[in-house]
XYZ file of C-alpha atoms in Angstrom:
243
model
C 0.000 0.000 0.000
C 1.312 3.505 -0.780
C 2.197 5.680 2.200
C 0.035 8.780 2.866
C 2.723 11.130 1.515
C 3.763 8.866 -1.374
C 7.099 7.738 0.075
C 8.495 4.250 -0.412
C 8.882 2.156 2.794
C 12.552 2.958 3.457
C 12.398 6.638 2.498
C 12.993 9.471 4.958
C 10.924 12.604 4.806
C 12.867 15.560 3.320
C 15.438 16.545 5.948
C 16.941 20.018 6.390
C 19.470 20.970 9.075
C 20.156 24.680 9.589
C 22.939 25.509 12.018
C 23.515 28.816 13.860
C 19.755 29.292 13.704
C 19.527 31.570 16.761
C 21.678 34.500 17.820
C 22.318 34.011 21.536
C 23.005 30.323 22.305
C 26.494 28.878 22.137
C 25.074 26.441 19.605
C 21.754 26.189 17.784
C 20.198 24.040 15.066
C 16.828 23.917 13.329
C 16.013 20.414 12.130
C 13.116 19.781 9.749
C 11.737 16.334 8.920
C 8.944 17.078 6.479
C 6.412 19.162 8.423
C 8.035 18.473 11.812
C 10.374 21.237 12.999
C 12.524 21.212 16.139
C 14.918 23.872 17.415
C 17.818 22.570 19.523
C 20.095 24.943 21.394
C 23.145 24.357 23.572
C 24.176 26.447 26.565
C 27.363 26.029 28.580
C 27.527 26.563 32.335
C 30.795 26.549 34.275
C 29.469 24.186 36.916
C 28.273 20.616 37.257
C 25.594 18.890 39.355
C 26.592 18.286 42.996
C 27.234 14.574 42.448
C 30.023 15.437 39.950
C 31.822 18.203 41.868
C 35.548 17.705 42.190
C 35.693 14.799 39.721
C 37.023 16.758 36.748
C 34.163 15.644 34.512
C 31.462 17.558 32.723
C 27.798 16.783 32.277
C 25.438 16.851 29.304
C 21.699 16.982 29.828
C 18.577 17.893 27.879
C 15.148 19.469 28.212
C 12.255 19.031 25.787
C 9.033 20.938 25.195
C 6.373 21.496 22.568
C 4.902 24.880 21.715
C 1.142 25.039 22.405
C 0.162 25.186 18.723
C 2.833 22.855 17.393
C 0.013 20.304 17.152
C -3.446 20.178 15.530
C -5.104 21.371 18.724
C -3.615 23.540 21.442
C -1.413 21.721 23.941
C -1.316 23.491 27.341
C 2.072 24.754 28.486
C 3.759 22.602 31.108
C 3.852 25.345 33.740
C 3.990 22.883 36.630
C 6.908 20.936 35.266
C 7.387 18.535 32.371
C 4.786 15.884 31.680
C 5.661 12.217 31.885
C 6.099 12.153 28.093
C 8.411 15.175 28.108
C 10.497 13.688 30.909
C 10.824 10.433 29.004
C 11.969 12.227 25.853
C 14.474 14.526 27.519
C 16.008 11.578 29.348
C 16.268 9.760 26.038
C 18.065 12.734 24.463
C 20.402 13.038 27.456
C 21.306 9.349 27.335
C 21.885 9.522 23.583
C 24.250 12.466 23.963
C 26.212 11.060 26.861
C 26.780 7.857 24.891
C 29.026 9.729 22.452
C 30.473 12.522 24.634
C 33.795 12.137 26.465
C 32.793 14.023 29.603
C 36.350 14.017 30.954
C 37.279 16.433 28.144
C 34.538 18.930 28.985
C 36.074 19.926 32.301
C 33.651 20.746 35.091
C 31.073 22.251 32.763
C 27.473 21.411 31.954
C 26.082 21.540 28.428
C 22.316 22.072 28.444
C 20.608 20.993 25.237
C 17.097 22.430 24.896
C 14.864 20.808 22.288
C 11.736 22.797 21.431
C 9.162 21.498 18.958
C 7.676 24.364 16.966
C 5.643 22.163 14.596
C 4.830 18.467 15.035
C 3.927 15.792 12.507
C 5.342 12.718 14.227
C 8.891 11.743 15.165
C 9.662 14.630 17.531
C 11.650 12.549 20.044
C 13.777 11.062 17.278
C 14.396 14.487 15.784
C 15.564 15.820 19.136
C 18.128 13.022 19.332
C 19.100 13.363 15.674
C 19.787 17.067 16.153
C 21.523 16.693 19.426
C 25.147 15.951 18.481
C 25.657 19.245 16.704
C 24.784 21.783 19.445
C 27.315 20.444 22.003
C 30.033 20.617 19.355
C 29.089 24.190 18.545
C 28.897 25.053 22.226
C 32.375 23.649 22.761
C 33.749 25.950 20.067
C 33.099 28.940 22.329
C 34.595 27.382 25.451
C 38.185 28.615 25.951
C 40.937 25.946 25.810
C 38.585 23.250 24.510
C 39.062 21.882 21.013
C 35.740 22.004 19.104
C 35.409 18.259 18.593
C 37.677 16.996 21.377
C 34.806 15.757 23.529
C 32.830 14.124 20.702
C 33.585 10.413 20.220
C 30.978 9.808 17.519
C 27.718 11.023 16.042
C 24.378 9.776 17.363
C 21.002 9.779 15.671
C 17.537 8.338 16.130
C 14.649 7.381 13.892
C 11.161 5.953 14.193
C 10.131 2.773 12.420
C 6.944 0.771 12.514
C 4.623 -1.756 10.966
C 1.843 0.032 9.099
C -0.721 -2.039 7.199
C 1.561 -5.043 7.545
C 4.626 -3.318 6.111
C 7.849 -2.126 7.789
C 8.253 1.612 7.184
C 10.820 4.242 8.101
C 10.312 7.679 9.674
C 6.601 7.634 10.527
C 4.575 10.809 10.255
C 1.618 11.466 12.549
C -0.973 9.660 10.424
C 1.187 6.543 10.260
C 2.235 6.694 13.902
C -1.363 6.943 15.113
C -2.395 3.793 13.231
C 0.799 1.700 13.437
C 0.533 -1.941 14.428
C 4.070 -1.770 15.836
C 5.833 1.436 16.887
C 9.581 1.526 17.528
C 12.218 4.188 18.261
C 15.867 3.379 17.556
C 18.959 5.345 18.656
C 22.338 4.428 17.167
C 25.852 5.801 16.975
C 27.715 6.553 13.781
C 29.655 3.331 14.335
C 26.403 1.381 14.093
C 26.038 0.526 17.784
C 22.700 0.722 19.558
C 22.096 3.266 22.308
C 18.408 2.600 22.767
C 15.692 0.390 21.311
C 12.077 1.108 22.309
C 9.454 -1.067 20.665
C 5.771 -1.618 21.347
C 3.136 -3.837 19.780
C 0.222 -1.437 19.543
C -2.232 -4.047 18.241
C -0.800 -7.593 18.045
C 2.557 -9.074 19.135
C 5.321 -9.265 16.543
C 7.923 -11.920 15.878
C 11.689 -11.935 15.492
C 11.518 -11.618 11.697
C 9.579 -8.359 11.949
C 11.926 -7.069 14.647
C 14.907 -7.765 12.383
C 13.239 -5.992 9.462
C 12.554 -2.931 11.617
C 16.121 -2.804 12.912
C 17.483 -3.090 9.378
C 15.332 -0.305 7.989
C 16.156 1.892 10.998
C 19.883 1.366 10.495
C 19.615 2.428 6.850
C 17.895 5.684 7.845
C 20.305 6.429 10.667
C 23.303 5.998 8.337
C 21.872 8.775 6.171
C 21.261 11.039 9.186
C 24.785 10.453 10.474
C 26.183 11.368 7.048
C 24.215 14.628 7.214
C 25.570 15.370 10.700
C 29.137 14.733 9.562
C 28.710 17.098 6.639
C 27.498 19.757 9.083
C 30.434 19.104 11.413
C 33.047 19.278 8.683
C 31.789 22.279 6.717
C 32.614 25.773 7.912
C 31.156 27.704 4.996
C 27.656 26.238 4.787
C 24.768 26.705 7.206
C 22.023 24.662 5.560
C 22.300 20.939 4.829
C 19.694 18.785 3.116
C 18.865 15.134 2.537
């Protein structure tokens, strides 16, 4: 069956990464996956959480939020603290980042990565993770005595996959995600190692063959996202990168 937007099963939505998107943060990126748009910024503080004081290591953490009209209907602001969903996503982004950051090379500094969804059409948690490697690198550029990429061991990216109408598909939009028989989020490093695998049978259980097909299609998408990140890391002249 054709997908709602005409893509083939293993096709990503059009991806655009725009770096230095905002004026004030040490690092900032706008990432667009089709109609979904997420701004990620990085801020550096010269302190670490109490449990890391005196250890000579830095910390990398994340916060996540959605603007009220990033969705079809208004989502109330989380004035009393992040919802359970937001907490889950920001922890996912933090874990993904720390998997590829050498915190001993940050010194006793904290890099805050803020991921704000300005328009949502599925895949926001994966986009936050896919964007996340770049802002810490950019933040490090403005930290005296720290080499721009010294603390970065590898890229990290995430993608959604699922079974929709019996078929394994890559990078689900909202329509597909809301009707998927199986929904899965995969986080991997540029070296092809898994950071996180979250999979749920929304309707009926799935077997090992379907799991393997989902992992394979996810890996193919993540390779393309990692290639985009590496282009953004290596280029000094360009600001906008597309897949």
